Coordinates of C-alpha atoms in Angstrom, one line a residue:
M1 CA 0.0 0.2 -0.3
N2 CA 2.9 2.4 1.1
T3 CA 4.1 2.2 -2.7
I4 CA 0.8 2.7 -4.2
I5 CA 1.1 5.9 -2.5
Y6 CA 4.6 6.6 -3.7
I7 CA 3.0 6.0 -7.2
V8 CA 0.6 8.3 -7.3
F9 CA 2.5 10.8 -5.5
L10 CA 5.2 11.1 -7.0
I11 CA 3.2 10.5 -10.6
I12 CA 1.2 14.1 -9.2
L13 CA 4.2 15.7 -8.2
N14 CA 6.9 14.8 -10.6
F15 CA 5.2 14.4 -14.1
L16 CA 1.3 15.7 -14.3
I17 CA 2.8 19.2 -12.3
P18 CA 6.0 19.1 -14.7
Y19 CA 4.2 18.5 -17.8
F20 CA 0.9 21.1 -17.0
I21 CA 3.9 23.2 -16.1
S22 CA 5.7 22.9 -20.3
L23 CA 2.6 23.2 -21.3
I24 CA 2.1 26.9 -19.6
V25 CA 5.5 27.9 -20.3
K26 CA 5.8 26.4 -24.3
F27 CA 2.6 27.7 -25.5
F28 CA 1.3 30.2 -23.2
I29 CA 4.8 31.6 -21.8
N30 CA 7.2 31.5 -24.4
K31 CA 10.2 33.5 -23.4
M32 CA 13.0 32.7 -21.7
Q33 CA 12.3 29.1 -22.0
K34 CA 16.4 28.5 -21.5
T35 CA 16.2 30.3 -18.0
Y36 CA 13.2 28.2 -16.6
K37 CA 15.3 25.1 -18.0
I38 CA 18.4 25.7 -15.8
L39 CA 16.5 27.2 -12.6
F40 CA 14.5 24.2 -12.6
F41 CA 17.4 21.8 -13.1
I42 CA 19.7 23.7 -10.6
P43 CA 18.0 21.2 -7.4
S44 CA 19.6 18.0 -10.2
L45 CA 23.2 19.0 -9.4
F46 CA 23.0 18.2 -5.6
S47 CA 23.1 15.4 -3.7
L48 CA 19.2 13.5 -2.4
V49 CA 21.0 13.0 1.1
V50 CA 21.8 17.2 0.7
G51 CA 18.6 17.6 -0.1
A52 CA 16.9 15.4 2.3
M53 CA 19.0 17.3 5.2
I54 CA 18.6 20.6 4.1
F55 CA 14.1 19.6 4.2
T56 CA 14.7 17.9 7.8
W57 CA 16.1 21.1 9.0
M58 CA 13.5 22.6 7.3
L59 CA 10.8 21.5 8.7
N60 CA 12.0 21.0 12.2
P61 CA 8.2 21.2 14.5
V62 CA 10.5 22.2 17.4
S63 CA 13.5 24.4 15.7
G64 CA 12.7 24.9 11.8
P65 CA 12.3 28.0 9.9
I66 CA 8.8 26.6 8.5
A67 CA 8.0 25.6 12.4
F68 CA 8.4 29.7 14.2
I69 CA 6.8 30.8 11.0
L70 CA 3.8 29.0 11.7
K71 CA 4.0 29.6 15.0
N72 CA 4.3 33.3 14.9
I73 CA 0.5 33.9 13.0
G74 CA -0.4 30.8 15.9
I75 CA -0.5 27.7 13.5
S76 CA 1.5 24.6 15.5
M77 CA 3.5 22.4 12.9
P78 CA 2.7 18.6 13.5
N79 CA 5.2 16.1 13.9
W80 CA 4.9 14.9 10.9
S81 CA 8.5 12.1 11.2
N82 CA 5.7 10.5 13.3
S83 CA 3.0 10.1 10.8
G84 CA 3.3 7.2 8.2
I85 CA 1.2 9.6 5.4
L86 CA 3.0 13.1 6.3
A87 CA 6.8 11.5 5.8
I88 CA 5.8 10.0 3.1
T89 CA 5.0 13.4 1.4
V90 CA 8.3 15.1 3.0
I91 CA 9.9 12.4 0.8
C92 CA 8.3 13.2 -1.8
F93 CA 8.4 16.4 -1.6
I94 CA 12.4 15.6 -1.5
T95 CA 12.2 13.5 -4.4
N96 CA 10.0 16.3 -6.2
W97 CA 13.0 18.4 -5.6
K98 CA 15.8 16.0 -6.7
V99 CA 13.6 15.6 -9.8
F100 CA 11.1 18.2 -11.6
G101 CA 14.1 19.7 -13.5
Y102 CA 15.8 16.4 -15.1
N103 CA 11.1 15.5 -16.5
F104 CA 10.3 19.7 -17.1
I105 CA 12.9 19.4 -19.6
L106 CA 12.4 15.9 -21.1
L107 CA 8.6 17.2 -21.1
L108 CA 9.6 20.7 -22.7
T109 CA 12.1 19.6 -24.9
G110 CA 9.2 17.1 -26.7
L111 CA 6.9 19.7 -26.5
G112 CA 9.8 21.0 -28.9
S113 CA 9.5 18.7 -31.4
I114 CA 6.0 18.6 -32.2
P115 CA 6.2 20.7 -36.1
Q116 CA 5.5 24.0 -36.3
N117 CA 3.9 24.2 -39.2
I118 CA 1.1 22.4 -37.5
I119 CA 0.6 24.6 -35.1
D120 CA 0.9 27.5 -37.4
A121 CA -1.6 26.1 -39.6
A122 CA -4.3 25.6 -35.6
K123 CA -3.2 28.6 -35.3
I124 CA -3.9 30.7 -39.2
D125 CA -7.3 28.7 -38.2
R126 CA -8.3 30.3 -35.4
I127 CA -8.5 26.9 -33.2
P128 CA -8.8 27.3 -29.3
K129 CA -5.5 26.4 -27.1
W130 CA -6.8 24.4 -25.3
R131 CA -8.1 22.5 -28.2
L132 CA -4.6 22.4 -29.8
I133 CA -3.3 21.0 -26.9
F134 CA -5.8 18.5 -25.9
N135 CA -6.3 17.8 -29.6
V136 CA -3.0 17.6 -31.4
V137 CA -0.4 18.4 -29.1
L138 CA -1.1 15.8 -25.9
P139 CA -1.4 12.8 -28.7
M140 CA 1.5 13.8 -30.4
N141 CA 3.7 14.2 -27.4
R142 CA 2.3 10.8 -26.3
G143 CA 5.6 9.0 -26.5
I144 CA 8.2 11.0 -24.4
S145 CA 5.3 11.4 -21.8
V146 CA 4.2 7.9 -21.3
Y147 CA 8.7 7.6 -21.7
V148 CA 8.7 10.5 -18.5
L149 CA 5.8 8.7 -16.9
I150 CA 7.8 5.7 -16.4
L151 CA 10.7 6.9 -16.0
T152 CA 9.0 9.1 -13.0
I153 CA 7.8 5.9 -11.5
V154 CA 11.2 4.1 -11.6
Q155 CA 13.9 6.3 -10.5
G156 CA 11.2 7.8 -7.7
L157 CA 10.7 4.5 -6.0
Q158 CA 14.5 4.4 -6.0
Y159 CA 15.2 8.3 -4.8
V160 CA 13.0 7.4 -2.7
F161 CA 15.2 5.2 -0.5
T162 CA 18.1 7.8 0.4
P163 CA 15.9 10.2 1.8
I164 CA 13.9 6.8 4.0
N165 CA 17.3 5.8 5.0
V166 CA 18.1 9.0 6.4
I167 CA 15.3 10.3 8.1
T168 CA 12.6 7.8 8.7
T169 CA 14.8 3.9 8.6
G170 CA 11.0 3.1 7.5
G171 CA 9.6 4.2 10.5
P172 CA 6.8 5.2 12.2
Y173 CA 7.0 1.4 12.5
Y174 CA 7.0 0.9 8.0
G175 CA 4.6 3.7 7.6
S176 CA 7.0 5.8 5.3
S177 CA 8.7 2.1 4.1
N178 CA 8.4 1.0 0.4
M179 CA 8.9 -2.4 -1.3
I180 CA 12.4 -1.1 -1.8
Y181 CA 13.9 -0.1 0.9
Q182 CA 11.7 -3.2 2.6
T183 CA 13.8 -5.9 0.3
Y184 CA 16.7 -3.5 1.9
L185 CA 15.7 -3.8 5.2
N186 CA 14.7 -7.4 5.3
A187 CA 18.5 -8.4 3.2
F188 CA 20.5 -6.5 4.8
V189 CA 19.8 -5.6 8.1
L190 CA 17.5 -7.8 9.7
Y191 CA 18.6 -10.9 7.4
K192 CA 15.7 -12.0 6.4
T193 CA 16.7 -13.9 2.8
G194 CA 13.8 -15.1 2.3
T195 CA 11.7 -12.3 2.5
S196 CA 13.5 -10.4 0.4
S197 CA 14.0 -12.2 -2.5
A198 CA 10.2 -12.3 -2.2
L199 CA 10.1 -8.5 -1.8
A200 CA 12.9 -8.2 -4.8
I201 CA 10.5 -10.5 -7.1
V202 CA 7.2 -8.5 -6.8
T203 CA 9.8 -5.3 -7.5
F204 CA 11.6 -6.9 -11.1
I205 CA 8.1 -8.2 -12.2
I206 CA 6.4 -4.8 -11.2
F207 CA 9.5 -2.8 -13.3
L208 CA 9.1 -5.9 -16.1
I209 CA 5.5 -4.4 -16.6
L210 CA 6.2 -0.5 -16.8
L211 CA 9.3 -2.0 -19.4
F212 CA 6.7 -3.9 -21.1
I213 CA 4.7 -0.8 -21.5
E214 CA 7.6 1.4 -22.3
I215 CA 8.6 -0.9 -25.6
R216 CA 4.8 -0.4 -26.3
F217 CA 4.0 2.9 -26.2
V218 CA 7.7 4.5 -26.9
E219 CA 9.6 2.1 -28.6
G220 CA 7.4 1.0 -30.9
R221 CA 5.4 4.3 -32.3
S222 CA 9.5 5.1 -33.4
D223 CA 9.4 2.7 -35.6
K224 CA 6.0 3.3 -37.5
Y225 CA 8.1 6.1 -38.4
V226 CA 11.2 4.5 -39.5

């Protein structure tokens, strides 16, 4: 269940939101695209350990800057490390801080690969931008979007391992753990190799299904145009 929650949060934070912002930058702002790429990509240069330590300091419920600001306006900050769903949310935000820029660049580049003559023809016919996006842009950009979606799930589940290990170690009571961390925990901490092997096989099957989807929708789509 925790793994499913992680996947849902990662898809929202690392795929849907970057996709939405890339559409806005491409079709509504259409200026300073290189600047946006640089600004969003800067966090990707830092280690997840550094990000985990920064977020832990900022979100400290006792002495962190956010807790101090909330205290001044009469709001007490909850101890998120004692709540499984809050810990998962914070861990996903840390991963989002790391991955957001990379996914944003991929999606924006994919939108830029759509033939300009199609977009110009739509403008001449005075087709509303929202219809252009839903009826033309999104279908033509399906290959790169499916690739980024699968990359978000696979890399996201791998990346959350570091903040889990640094901040919560799977707690409280395995409330922030997932299948990948649980595989590591059973193999190298609890020495339950049978349980660890079973979890590893299930994880492998999940990744195999995702690989099949990528080949079906990305590689197969590419072969059509060769």
